[in-house]
CSV table of C-alpha atoms in Angstrom, one decimal:
chain,number,residue,atom,x,y,z
A,1,UNK,CA,0.0,0.0,0.0
A,2,UNK,CA,1.4,3.4,-1.0
A,3,UNK,CA,0.5,6.7,0.7
A,4,UNK,CA,-1.1,9.2,-1.6
A,5,UNK,CA,0.8,12.4,-2.0
A,6,UNK,CA,0.0,14.9,0.8
A,7,UNK,CA,-1.7,12.4,3.1
A,8,UNK,CA,1.3,12.3,5.5
A,9,UNK,CA,1.4,16.1,5.5
A,10,UNK,CA,-2.3,16.3,6.4
A,11,UNK,CA,-1.7,14.0,9.4
A,12,UNK,CA,1.4,16.0,10.5
A,13,UNK,CA,-0.7,19.2,10.5
A,14,UNK,CA,-2.8,17.7,13.3
A,15,UNK,CA,-1.5,18.5,16.8
A,16,UNK,CA,-2.6,16.8,20.0
A,17,UNK,CA,-2.5,18.4,23.4
A,18,UNK,CA,-4.2,16.2,26.0
A,19,UNK,CA,-2.5,17.8,29.0
A,20,UNK,CA,-4.7,20.3,30.8
A,21,UNK,CA,-3.1,23.5,32.2
A,22,UNK,CA,-1.7,23.1,35.7
A,23,UNK,CA,0.7,24.6,38.2
A,24,UNK,CA,4.2,23.1,38.1
A,25,UNK,CA,5.8,25.1,41.0
A,26,UNK,CA,5.6,28.0,43.3
A,27,UNK,CA,9.1,29.4,44.0
A,28,UNK,CA,10.8,32.3,45.7
A,29,UNK,CA,14.2,34.0,45.8
A,30,UNK,CA,13.5,35.5,49.3
A,31,UNK,CA,16.1,34.7,52.0
A,32,UNK,CA,15.3,32.1,54.7
A,33,UNK,CA,14.1,33.7,58.0
A,34,UNK,CA,11.1,35.0,59.9
A,35,UNK,CA,9.3,38.0,58.5
A,36,UNK,CA,7.1,40.5,60.4
A,37,UNK,CA,4.5,43.1,59.5
A,38,UNK,CA,5.3,45.2,56.4
A,39,UNK,CA,7.5,42.6,54.8
A,40,UNK,CA,7.0,42.1,51.1
A,41,UNK,CA,7.5,38.6,49.8
A,42,UNK,CA,7.7,37.9,46.1
A,43,UNK,CA,7.1,34.5,44.6
A,44,UNK,CA,6.7,33.0,41.1
A,45,UNK,CA,4.0,30.6,39.9
A,46,UNK,CA,5.1,28.5,37.0
A,47,UNK,CA,2.6,26.6,34.7
A,48,UNK,CA,3.3,23.6,32.5
A,49,UNK,CA,2.7,25.7,29.4
A,50,UNK,CA,1.7,29.3,28.5
A,51,UNK,CA,-1.8,30.0,29.9
A,52,UNK,CA,-4.3,32.8,29.9
A,53,UNK,CA,-6.7,33.8,32.7
A,54,UNK,CA,-10.0,34.8,31.2
A,55,UNK,CA,-10.7,37.3,34.0
A,56,UNK,CA,-10.9,37.8,37.7
A,57,UNK,CA,-8.0,36.5,39.7
A,58,UNK,CA,-5.9,33.5,40.5
A,59,UNK,CA,-6.4,33.1,44.3
A,60,UNK,CA,-3.6,31.5,46.3
A,61,UNK,CA,-4.4,30.6,49.9
A,62,UNK,CA,-1.3,30.8,52.1
A,63,UNK,CA,-0.8,28.7,55.3
A,64,UNK,CA,-0.9,32.0,57.2
A,65,UNK,CA,-3.8,33.2,59.2
A,66,UNK,CA,-5.1,36.5,60.6
A,67,UNK,CA,-8.4,35.3,62.1
A,68,UNK,CA,-9.0,34.0,58.5
A,69,UNK,CA,-6.7,32.4,56.0
A,70,UNK,CA,-4.6,34.9,54.0
A,71,UNK,CA,-5.3,34.9,50.3
A,72,UNK,CA,-2.9,36.4,47.7
A,73,UNK,CA,-4.6,37.3,44.4
A,74,UNK,CA,-2.9,37.5,41.0
A,75,UNK,CA,-5.0,39.4,38.5
A,76,UNK,CA,-5.8,38.2,34.9
A,77,UNK,CA,-3.7,41.1,33.5
A,78,UNK,CA,-0.6,39.3,34.8
A,79,UNK,CA,-1.6,35.9,33.2
A,80,UNK,CA,-1.9,36.4,29.4
A,81,UNK,CA,-0.3,33.6,27.4
A,82,UNK,CA,2.2,33.4,30.3
A,83,UNK,CA,4.3,30.5,31.4
A,84,UNK,CA,4.9,32.3,34.8
A,85,UNK,CA,3.0,34.7,37.0
A,86,UNK,CA,4.4,36.9,39.7
A,87,UNK,CA,2.7,37.0,43.1
A,88,UNK,CA,3.4,39.3,46.1
A,89,UNK,CA,2.5,38.7,49.7
A,90,UNK,CA,2.6,41.7,52.0
A,91,UNK,CA,2.7,40.6,55.6
A,92,UNK,CA,0.2,42.6,57.7
A,93,UNK,CA,0.0,42.9,61.5
A,94,UNK,CA,-1.6,39.8,62.9
A,95,UNK,CA,-0.4,37.4,60.2
A,96,UNK,CA,1.3,34.2,61.4
A,97,UNK,CA,2.3,30.9,60.0
A,98,UNK,CA,2.3,29.4,63.5
A,99,UNK,CA,6.0,28.4,63.2
A,100,UNK,CA,5.4,26.5,60.0
A,101,UNK,CA,7.3,27.3,56.8
A,102,UNK,CA,5.4,29.5,54.3
A,103,UNK,CA,3.7,27.6,51.5
A,104,UNK,CA,0.6,27.6,49.3
A,105,UNK,CA,-2.2,25.5,50.6
A,106,UNK,CA,-4.7,25.8,47.7
A,107,UNK,CA,-5.3,27.6,44.4
A,108,UNK,CA,-8.7,28.7,42.9
A,109,UNK,CA,-10.1,31.0,40.2
A,110,UNK,CA,-12.5,33.8,41.2
A,111,UNK,CA,-15.8,34.6,39.7
A,112,UNK,CA,-16.2,31.4,37.6
A,113,UNK,CA,-13.3,32.4,35.3
A,114,UNK,CA,-11.1,30.0,33.3
A,115,UNK,CA,-7.4,29.3,32.9
A,116,UNK,CA,-6.8,27.9,29.5
A,117,UNK,CA,-4.0,27.1,27.0
A,118,UNK,CA,-4.2,27.1,23.2
A,119,UNK,CA,-6.8,24.3,23.3
A,120,UNK,CA,-10.0,26.1,24.0
A,121,UNK,CA,-11.7,22.8,25.2
A,122,UNK,CA,-9.3,22.9,28.2
A,123,UNK,CA,-10.9,25.9,29.8
A,124,UNK,CA,-13.1,23.8,31.9
A,125,UNK,CA,-10.4,21.2,32.7
A,126,UNK,CA,-7.8,23.2,34.6
A,127,UNK,CA,-5.9,21.4,37.3
A,128,UNK,CA,-5.2,23.7,40.3
A,129,UNK,CA,-4.1,21.0,42.7
A,130,UNK,CA,-1.0,22.3,44.6
A,131,UNK,CA,-0.7,19.4,47.1
A,132,UNK,CA,2.2,17.7,45.2
A,133,UNK,CA,3.9,20.1,42.7
A,134,UNK,CA,6.6,18.5,40.6
A,135,UNK,CA,8.7,21.6,40.8
A,136,UNK,CA,8.1,22.2,44.5
A,137,UNK,CA,6.0,24.6,46.6
A,138,UNK,CA,7.3,27.5,48.6
A,139,UNK,CA,8.3,25.5,51.7
A,140,UNK,CA,10.3,23.2,49.4
A,141,UNK,CA,12.3,26.1,48.2
A,142,UNK,CA,12.8,28.4,51.2
A,143,UNK,CA,12.6,28.2,55.0
A,144,UNK,CA,10.4,31.2,55.6
A,145,UNK,CA,8.1,31.8,58.6
A,146,UNK,CA,5.7,34.7,59.2
A,147,UNK,CA,5.2,36.2,62.6
A,148,UNK,CA,3.4,39.6,62.7
A,149,UNK,CA,1.5,39.0,65.9
A,150,UNK,CA,2.3,41.8,68.3
A,151,UNK,CA,3.5,40.8,71.7
A,152,UNK,CA,1.3,41.6,74.7
A,153,UNK,CA,1.7,41.5,78.5
A,154,UNK,CA,0.0,38.3,79.6
A,155,UNK,CA,0.3,38.6,83.3
A,156,UNK,CA,2.0,40.6,86.1
A,157,UNK,CA,2.4,38.8,89.4
A,158,UNK,CA,4.4,38.7,92.6
A,159,UNK,CA,6.0,35.9,94.6
A,160,UNK,CA,6.1,38.0,97.7
A,161,UNK,CA,3.9,36.9,100.6
A,162,UNK,CA,0.5,38.5,101.1
A,163,UNK,CA,0.0,41.2,103.7
A,164,UNK,CA,0.6,44.8,104.5
A,165,UNK,CA,4.0,46.0,103.5
A,166,UNK,CA,5.8,49.0,105.1
A,167,UNK,CA,8.6,51.4,104.2
A,168,UNK,CA,11.7,49.4,103.0
A,169,UNK,CA,9.7,46.3,102.1
A,170,UNK,CA,10.9,44.6,98.9
A,171,UNK,CA,8.2,43.2,96.6
A,172,UNK,CA,9.3,41.2,93.6
A,173,UNK,CA,7.2,41.8,90.4
A,174,UNK,CA,7.4,39.4,87.4
A,175,UNK,CA,6.0,40.3,84.0
A,176,UNK,CA,5.1,37.5,81.5
A,177,UNK,CA,4.9,38.4,77.8
A,178,UNK,CA,3.0,36.5,75.1
A,179,UNK,CA,6.2,35.8,73.2
A,180,UNK,CA,10.0,36.5,73.6
A,181,UNK,CA,10.6,40.2,73.3
A,182,UNK,CA,13.5,42.6,73.2
A,183,UNK,CA,13.5,46.2,74.4
A,184,UNK,CA,15.6,48.0,71.8
A,185,UNK,CA,16.1,51.1,74.0
A,186,UNK,CA,14.5,53.2,76.6
A,187,UNK,CA,12.4,51.6,79.3
A,188,UNK,CA,9.1,49.8,79.9
A,189,UNK,CA,7.3,51.8,82.6
A,190,UNK,CA,4.8,50.2,85.0
A,191,UNK,CA,2.6,52.6,87.0
A,192,UNK,CA,1.5,51.2,90.4
A,193,UNK,CA,-1.5,52.2,92.4
A,194,UNK,CA,0.8,53.0,95.3
A,195,UNK,CA,2.0,56.1,93.5
A,196,UNK,CA,5.3,55.0,92.0
A,197,UNK,CA,6.5,53.9,88.6
A,198,UNK,CA,8.8,50.9,87.9
A,199,UNK,CA,11.1,51.5,85.0
A,200,UNK,CA,12.3,48.2,83.4
A,201,UNK,CA,15.2,47.8,81.0
A,202,UNK,CA,17.5,45.0,79.9
A,203,UNK,CA,14.8,42.9,78.2
A,204,UNK,CA,16.4,40.8,75.5
A,205,UNK,CA,14.8,37.8,73.7
A,206,UNK,CA,12.8,36.7,76.8
A,207,UNK,CA,9.2,36.3,77.6
A,208,UNK,CA,9.6,37.2,81.3
A,209,UNK,CA,11.1,40.1,83.2
A,210,UNK,CA,11.4,40.5,87.0
A,211,UNK,CA,12.0,43.7,89.0
A,212,UNK,CA,12.0,44.5,92.7
A,213,UNK,CA,9.8,47.2,94.1
A,214,UNK,CA,11.0,48.8,97.3
A,215,UNK,CA,8.3,50.6,99.2
A,216,UNK,CA,9.2,54.2,99.9
A,217,UNK,CA,7.8,56.7,102.5
A,218,UNK,CA,4.5,58.2,101.6
A,219,UNK,CA,3.5,55.4,99.2
A,220,UNK,CA,0.1,53.7,99.7
A,221,UNK,CA,-2.4,51.6,97.8
A,222,UNK,CA,-5.3,53.4,99.4
A,223,UNK,CA,-5.7,55.7,102.3
A,224,UNK,CA,-3.6,55.7,105.4
A,225,UNK,CA,-3.7,51.9,105.9
A,226,UNK,CA,-3.3,50.7,102.3
A,227,UNK,CA,-6.6,49.0,102.1
A,228,UNK,CA,-6.5,48.2,98.4
A,229,UNK,CA,-4.3,45.5,96.8
A,230,UNK,CA,-1.2,46.5,94.9
A,231,UNK,CA,-1.8,46.6,91.2
A,232,UNK,CA,-0.5,47.9,87.9
A,233,UNK,CA,-2.7,50.7,86.5
A,234,UNK,CA,-0.8,51.4,83.3
A,235,UNK,CA,2.2,50.5,81.1
A,236,UNK,CA,4.0,52.4,78.5
A,237,UNK,CA,7.3,52.5,76.5
A,238,UNK,CA,9.6,55.5,76.7
A,239,UNK,CA,11.2,57.1,73.7
A,240,UNK,CA,13.8,55.1,71.9
A,241,UNK,CA,12.1,51.7,72.3
């Protein structure tokens, strides 16, 4: 059997693409480390072939939370016959990865839009599974954590015995913070209801700080007999902290 002239050329003109568009990797060139509020983290989404987003956004859910999961959106204007798309995550106050390395948990398209390649039939067959990317996810590339949760004072207590304290009595006071903190300068001032202020310094990478309060003449927690319990009525940071 002999091929008719041009038959082979006709078959060769038919191209087959049975692979639907999908994400190959999510990578970053950011340095390893922990990032706080205001940090801008750039990353790159790579697809298996050039793709176009018909509209809306490509929504990437990070493994960070701020009461709700943090979602980074890449607009359709950035995905137009593109093999890669650039994403930017700006860390805001309250964001945290809970000690885990930053990664993409899921991907979705907003507003019923489509991500398609040159085969128009593929627009309803996009694979956005990011659970096992052949080229790696963020946490496979860089060891980045996010911690923009502000530290707070959790408790202020004393190990001194209960009772009425007079002039010269030494009362130990211990502050517990929600996370290790460093006082970069100045002082942390604790205002007591006895009429004095305790100024704390030398706080470095610790979640506790102790200070001694020595009762001075004229100080009282209420009236002539100090009828109220000793307590902290306010706290503030001085200039330079």
